[in-house]
Short mmCIF file of C-alpha atoms in Angstrom, two decimals:
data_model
loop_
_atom_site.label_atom_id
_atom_site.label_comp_id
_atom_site.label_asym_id
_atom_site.label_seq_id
_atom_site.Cartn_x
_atom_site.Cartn_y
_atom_site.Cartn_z
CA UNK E 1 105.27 114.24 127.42
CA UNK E 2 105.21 113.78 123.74
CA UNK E 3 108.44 116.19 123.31
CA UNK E 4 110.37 114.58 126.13
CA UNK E 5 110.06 111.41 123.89
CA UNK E 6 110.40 112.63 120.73
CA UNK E 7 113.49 113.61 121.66
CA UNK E 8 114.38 110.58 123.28
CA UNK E 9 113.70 108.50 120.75
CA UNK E 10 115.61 110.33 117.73
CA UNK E 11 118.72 111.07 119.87
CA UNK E 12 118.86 107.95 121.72
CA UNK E 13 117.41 105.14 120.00
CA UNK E 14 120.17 104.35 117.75
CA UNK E 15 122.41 104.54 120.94
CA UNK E 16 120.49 102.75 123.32
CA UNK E 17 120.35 99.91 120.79
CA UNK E 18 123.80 99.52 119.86
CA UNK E 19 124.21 99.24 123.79
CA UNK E 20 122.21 96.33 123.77
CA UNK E 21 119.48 97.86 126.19
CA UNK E 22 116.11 95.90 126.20
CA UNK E 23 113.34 96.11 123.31
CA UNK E 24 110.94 97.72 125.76
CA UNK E 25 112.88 100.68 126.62
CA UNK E 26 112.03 101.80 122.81
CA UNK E 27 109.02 100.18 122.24
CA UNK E 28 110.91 98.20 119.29
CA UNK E 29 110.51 101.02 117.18
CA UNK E 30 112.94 101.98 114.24
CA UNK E 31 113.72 105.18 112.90
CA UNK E 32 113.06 106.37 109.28
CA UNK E 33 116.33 105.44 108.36
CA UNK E 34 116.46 102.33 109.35
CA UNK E 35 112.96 101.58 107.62
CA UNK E 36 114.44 102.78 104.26
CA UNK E 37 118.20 101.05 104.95
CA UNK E 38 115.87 97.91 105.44
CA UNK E 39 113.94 98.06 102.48
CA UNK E 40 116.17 99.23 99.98
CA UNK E 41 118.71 96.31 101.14
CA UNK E 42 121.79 97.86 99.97
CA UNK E 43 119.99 99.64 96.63
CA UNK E 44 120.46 103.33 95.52
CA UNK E 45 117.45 105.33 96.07
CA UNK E 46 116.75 107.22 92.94
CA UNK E 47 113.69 109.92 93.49
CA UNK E 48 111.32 110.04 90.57
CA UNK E 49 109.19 106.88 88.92
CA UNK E 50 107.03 106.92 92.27
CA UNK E 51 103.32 108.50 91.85
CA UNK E 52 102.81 110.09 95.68
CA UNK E 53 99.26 111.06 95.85
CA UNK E 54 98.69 113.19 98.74
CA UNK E 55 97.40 116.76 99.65
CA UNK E 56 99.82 119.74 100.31
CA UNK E 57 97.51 120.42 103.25
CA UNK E 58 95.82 117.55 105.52
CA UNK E 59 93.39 119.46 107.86
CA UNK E 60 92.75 116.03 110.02
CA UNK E 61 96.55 114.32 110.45
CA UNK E 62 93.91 111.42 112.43
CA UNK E 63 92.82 110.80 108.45
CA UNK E 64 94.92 111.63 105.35
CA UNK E 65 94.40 109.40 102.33
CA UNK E 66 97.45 108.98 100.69
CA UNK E 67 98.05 106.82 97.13
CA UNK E 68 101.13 105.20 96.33
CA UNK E 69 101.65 103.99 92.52
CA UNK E 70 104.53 102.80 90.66
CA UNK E 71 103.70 100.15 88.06
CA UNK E 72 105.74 97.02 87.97
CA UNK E 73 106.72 97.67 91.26
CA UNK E 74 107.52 94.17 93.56
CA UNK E 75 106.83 96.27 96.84
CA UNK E 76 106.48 99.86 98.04
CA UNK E 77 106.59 101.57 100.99
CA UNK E 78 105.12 104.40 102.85
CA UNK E 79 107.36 106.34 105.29
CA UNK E 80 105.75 109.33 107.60
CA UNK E 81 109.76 110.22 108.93
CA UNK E 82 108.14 112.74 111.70
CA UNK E 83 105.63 110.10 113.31
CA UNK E 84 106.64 108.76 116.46
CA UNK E 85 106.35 105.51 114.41
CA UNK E 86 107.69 106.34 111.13
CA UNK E 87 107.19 102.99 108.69
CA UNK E 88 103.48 103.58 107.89
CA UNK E 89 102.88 100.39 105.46
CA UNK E 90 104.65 98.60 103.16
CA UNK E 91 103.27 96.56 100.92
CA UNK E 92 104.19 93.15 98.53
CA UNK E 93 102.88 92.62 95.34
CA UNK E 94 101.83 89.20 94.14
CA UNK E 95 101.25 87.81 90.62
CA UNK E 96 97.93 88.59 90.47
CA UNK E 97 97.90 92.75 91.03
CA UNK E 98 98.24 94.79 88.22
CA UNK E 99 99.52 98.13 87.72
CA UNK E 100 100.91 98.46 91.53
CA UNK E 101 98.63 100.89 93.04
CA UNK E 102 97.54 101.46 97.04
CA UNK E 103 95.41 103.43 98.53
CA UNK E 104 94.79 103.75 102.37
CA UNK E 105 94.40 106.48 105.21
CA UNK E 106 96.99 107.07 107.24
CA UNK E 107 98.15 109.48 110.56
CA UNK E 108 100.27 112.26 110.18
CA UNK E 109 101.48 113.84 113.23
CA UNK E 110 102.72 116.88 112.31
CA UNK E 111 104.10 118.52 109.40
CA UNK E 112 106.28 116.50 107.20
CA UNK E 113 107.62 115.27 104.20
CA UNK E 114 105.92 111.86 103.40
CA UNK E 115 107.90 109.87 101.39
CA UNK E 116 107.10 106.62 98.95
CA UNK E 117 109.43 103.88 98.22
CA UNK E 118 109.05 101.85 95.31
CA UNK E 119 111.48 98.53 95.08
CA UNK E 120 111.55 97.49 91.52
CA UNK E 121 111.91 93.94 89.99
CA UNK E 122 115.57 94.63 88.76
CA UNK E 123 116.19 95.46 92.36
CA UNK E 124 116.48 99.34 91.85
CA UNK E 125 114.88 101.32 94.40
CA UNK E 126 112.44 104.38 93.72
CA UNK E 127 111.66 107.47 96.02
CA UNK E 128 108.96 110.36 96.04
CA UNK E 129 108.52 112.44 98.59
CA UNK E 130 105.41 114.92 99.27
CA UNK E 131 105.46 118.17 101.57
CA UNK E 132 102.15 118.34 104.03
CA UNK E 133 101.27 120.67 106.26
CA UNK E 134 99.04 118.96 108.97
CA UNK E 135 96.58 121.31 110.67
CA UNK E 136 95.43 118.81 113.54
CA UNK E 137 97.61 116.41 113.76
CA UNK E 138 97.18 112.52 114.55
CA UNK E 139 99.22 113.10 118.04
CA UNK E 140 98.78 109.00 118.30
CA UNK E 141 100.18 108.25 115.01
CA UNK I 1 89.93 94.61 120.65
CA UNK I 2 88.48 91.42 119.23
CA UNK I 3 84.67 92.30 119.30
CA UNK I 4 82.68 94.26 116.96
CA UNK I 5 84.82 93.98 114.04
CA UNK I 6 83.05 94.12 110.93
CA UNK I 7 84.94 94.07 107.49
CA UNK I 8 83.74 94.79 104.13
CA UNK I 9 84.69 94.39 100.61
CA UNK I 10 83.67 95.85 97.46
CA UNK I 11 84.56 94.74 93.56
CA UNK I 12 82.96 93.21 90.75
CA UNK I 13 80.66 90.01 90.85
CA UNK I 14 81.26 90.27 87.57
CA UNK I 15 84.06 90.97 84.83
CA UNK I 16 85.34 90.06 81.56
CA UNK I 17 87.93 87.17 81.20
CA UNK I 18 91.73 89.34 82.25
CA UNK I 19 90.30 92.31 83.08
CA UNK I 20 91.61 94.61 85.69
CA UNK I 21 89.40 95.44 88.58
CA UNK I 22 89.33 98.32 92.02
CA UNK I 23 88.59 96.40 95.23
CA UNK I 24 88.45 98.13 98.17
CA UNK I 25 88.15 97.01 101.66
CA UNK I 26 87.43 98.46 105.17
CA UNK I 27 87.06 97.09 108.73
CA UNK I 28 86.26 98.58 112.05
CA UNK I 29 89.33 98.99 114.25
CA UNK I 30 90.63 100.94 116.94
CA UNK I 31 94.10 100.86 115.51
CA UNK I 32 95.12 102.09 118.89
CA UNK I 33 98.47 103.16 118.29
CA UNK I 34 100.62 102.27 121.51
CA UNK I 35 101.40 106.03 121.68
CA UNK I 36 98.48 107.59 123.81
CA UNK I 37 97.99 107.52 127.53
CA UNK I 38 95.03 107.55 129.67
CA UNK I 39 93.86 109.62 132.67
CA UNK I 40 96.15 107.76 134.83
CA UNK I 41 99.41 108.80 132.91
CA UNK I 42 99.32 105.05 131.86
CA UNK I 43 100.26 104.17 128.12
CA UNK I 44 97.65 102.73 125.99
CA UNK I 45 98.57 99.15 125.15
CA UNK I 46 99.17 98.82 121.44
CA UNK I 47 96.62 97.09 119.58
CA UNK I 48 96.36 97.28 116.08
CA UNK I 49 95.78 94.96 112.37
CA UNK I 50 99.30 94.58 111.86
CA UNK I 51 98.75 92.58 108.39
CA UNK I 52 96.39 92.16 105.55
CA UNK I 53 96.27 89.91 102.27
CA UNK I 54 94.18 89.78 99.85
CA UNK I 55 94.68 86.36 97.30
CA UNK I 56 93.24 85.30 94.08
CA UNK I 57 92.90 81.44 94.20
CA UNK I 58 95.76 81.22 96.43
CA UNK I 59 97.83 83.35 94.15
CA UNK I 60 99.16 86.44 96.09
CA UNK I 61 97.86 90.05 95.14
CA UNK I 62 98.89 92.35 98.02
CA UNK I 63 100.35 91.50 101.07
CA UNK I 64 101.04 94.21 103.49
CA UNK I 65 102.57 94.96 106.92
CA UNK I 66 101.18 97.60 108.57
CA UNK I 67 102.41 100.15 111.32
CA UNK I 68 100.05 102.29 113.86
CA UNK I 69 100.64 104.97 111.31
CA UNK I 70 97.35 103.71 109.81
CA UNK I 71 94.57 105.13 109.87
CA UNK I 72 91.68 104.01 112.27
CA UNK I 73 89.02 101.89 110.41
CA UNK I 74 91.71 100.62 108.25
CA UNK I 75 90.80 101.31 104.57
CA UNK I 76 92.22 100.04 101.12
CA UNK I 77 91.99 100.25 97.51
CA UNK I 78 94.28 98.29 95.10
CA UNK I 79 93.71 96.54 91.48
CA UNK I 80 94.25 93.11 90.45
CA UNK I 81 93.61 91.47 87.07
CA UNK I 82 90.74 88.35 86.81
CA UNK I 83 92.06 86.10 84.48
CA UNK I 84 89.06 83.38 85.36
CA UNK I 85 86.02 82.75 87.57
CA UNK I 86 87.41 82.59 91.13
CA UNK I 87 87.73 83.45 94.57
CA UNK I 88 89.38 86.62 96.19
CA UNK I 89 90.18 85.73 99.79
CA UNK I 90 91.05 89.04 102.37
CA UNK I 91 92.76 88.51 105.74
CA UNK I 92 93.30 90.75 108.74
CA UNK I 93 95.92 89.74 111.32
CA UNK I 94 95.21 91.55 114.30
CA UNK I 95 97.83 92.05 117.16
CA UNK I 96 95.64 89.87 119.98
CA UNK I 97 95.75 86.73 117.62
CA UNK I 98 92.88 86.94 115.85
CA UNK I 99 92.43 86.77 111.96
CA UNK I 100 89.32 88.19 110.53
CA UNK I 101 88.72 86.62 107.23
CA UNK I 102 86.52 87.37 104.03
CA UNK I 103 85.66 85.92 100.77
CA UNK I 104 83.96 87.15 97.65
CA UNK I 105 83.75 85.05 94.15
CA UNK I 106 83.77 86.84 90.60
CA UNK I 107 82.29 85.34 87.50
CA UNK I 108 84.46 86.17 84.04
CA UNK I 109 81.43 86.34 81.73
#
């Protein structure tokens, strides 16, 4: 099951909603594109400035801790692009944090490039990306 | 997935007057993804913390959508800076309604 809609989803999703078909059909999920598109509103994505802290090799994909740093930063975001769900977090900044730092655990479901996105007060956009090879991977990600 | 959840938060109770501080925090949740099916070939219904804040004194210090691409027993670690004697307040917004809430107070010494 899990290839049949795998492949469904990144063939037809874009289709099926530019046809107009119902939410449900996709579960109302977006691709990784469209998670970046949204939160870079319009910005160029320049890689580097982003500190991706991950491991090369996650041996549990149900458990990888992951941290995401870029100082100054109004908002990053965590993108696993191979996850049936690909946004993983994103995350706003208020007046009160201080040097722009996250740490969590999230599911990988197979082997991928995880990639950070760091939106910047001037309204540039930052990237880093971080190969992992996932031994077990989170199939429910 | 409303019973049984348990949060917990860890920093200071005490720090100097703008110093920067770790606080982590954890809760018990499923996180069930809305991608798994059961015995019967049936999907799973989605059911996961779909939001969390964390606020200094009503002043905003993270604030963060989340995706089933978290982990179960959702865990995080951030820093803020403690400019006075306050209150941190932490939120989870679960995907059933509920909103599981938590408070600790620092002391700037």
């Amino acid at each position: 099951m899990p290839v049949t809609r795998r492949e469904t989803l990144v063939s037809g999703s874009a289709a099926l909603l530019a046809l107009g078909f119902p939410g449900d059909l996709v579960a109302q999920e977006i691709t990784a594109e469209e998670a970046i598109a949204a939160f870079a509103q319009g910005a160029q994505i320049t890689p580097g400035g982003v500190i991706l802290t991950l491991d090369a090799v996650a041996e549990d994909g149900y458990k990888v801790p992951v941290e995401v740093a870029a100082e100054g930063a109004r908002a990053l975001m965590i993108i696993a692009p191979e996850n049936p769900v690909p946004p993983v977090a994103m995350v706003r900044f208020g007046p009160m944090a201080v040097e722009q730092q996250f740490s969590t655990r999230i599911r990988l479901a197979r082997t991928q490039e995880v990639m950070a996105l760091a939106r910047m007060p001037d309204g540039t956009v930052l990237s880093a990306a971080q190969f992992v090879d996932v031994v077990v991977g989170g199939c429910g990600a | 997935m409303a019973t049984g959840v348990k949060s917990r938060v860890k920093l200071p109770k005490v720090a100097r007057a703008g110093e920067v501080i770790t606080i982590k925090t954890l809760i018990t949740h499923r996180m069930e993804s809305g991608q798994r099916f059961d015995e019967a070939g049936q999907t799973i219904p989605r059911s996961i913390i779909h939001r969390f804040t964390c606020d200094f004194d009503g002043e905003t210090v993270v604030d963060a959508t989340l995706h089933p691409g978290i982990a179960t027993n959702p865990f995080f670690e951030f820093k803020a800076r403690v400019p006075r004697s306050g209150v941190f307040s932490f939120a989870w917004y679960d995907d059933d309604g509920a909103i599981y809430t938590a408070q600790k107070s620092i002391a700037v010494t």
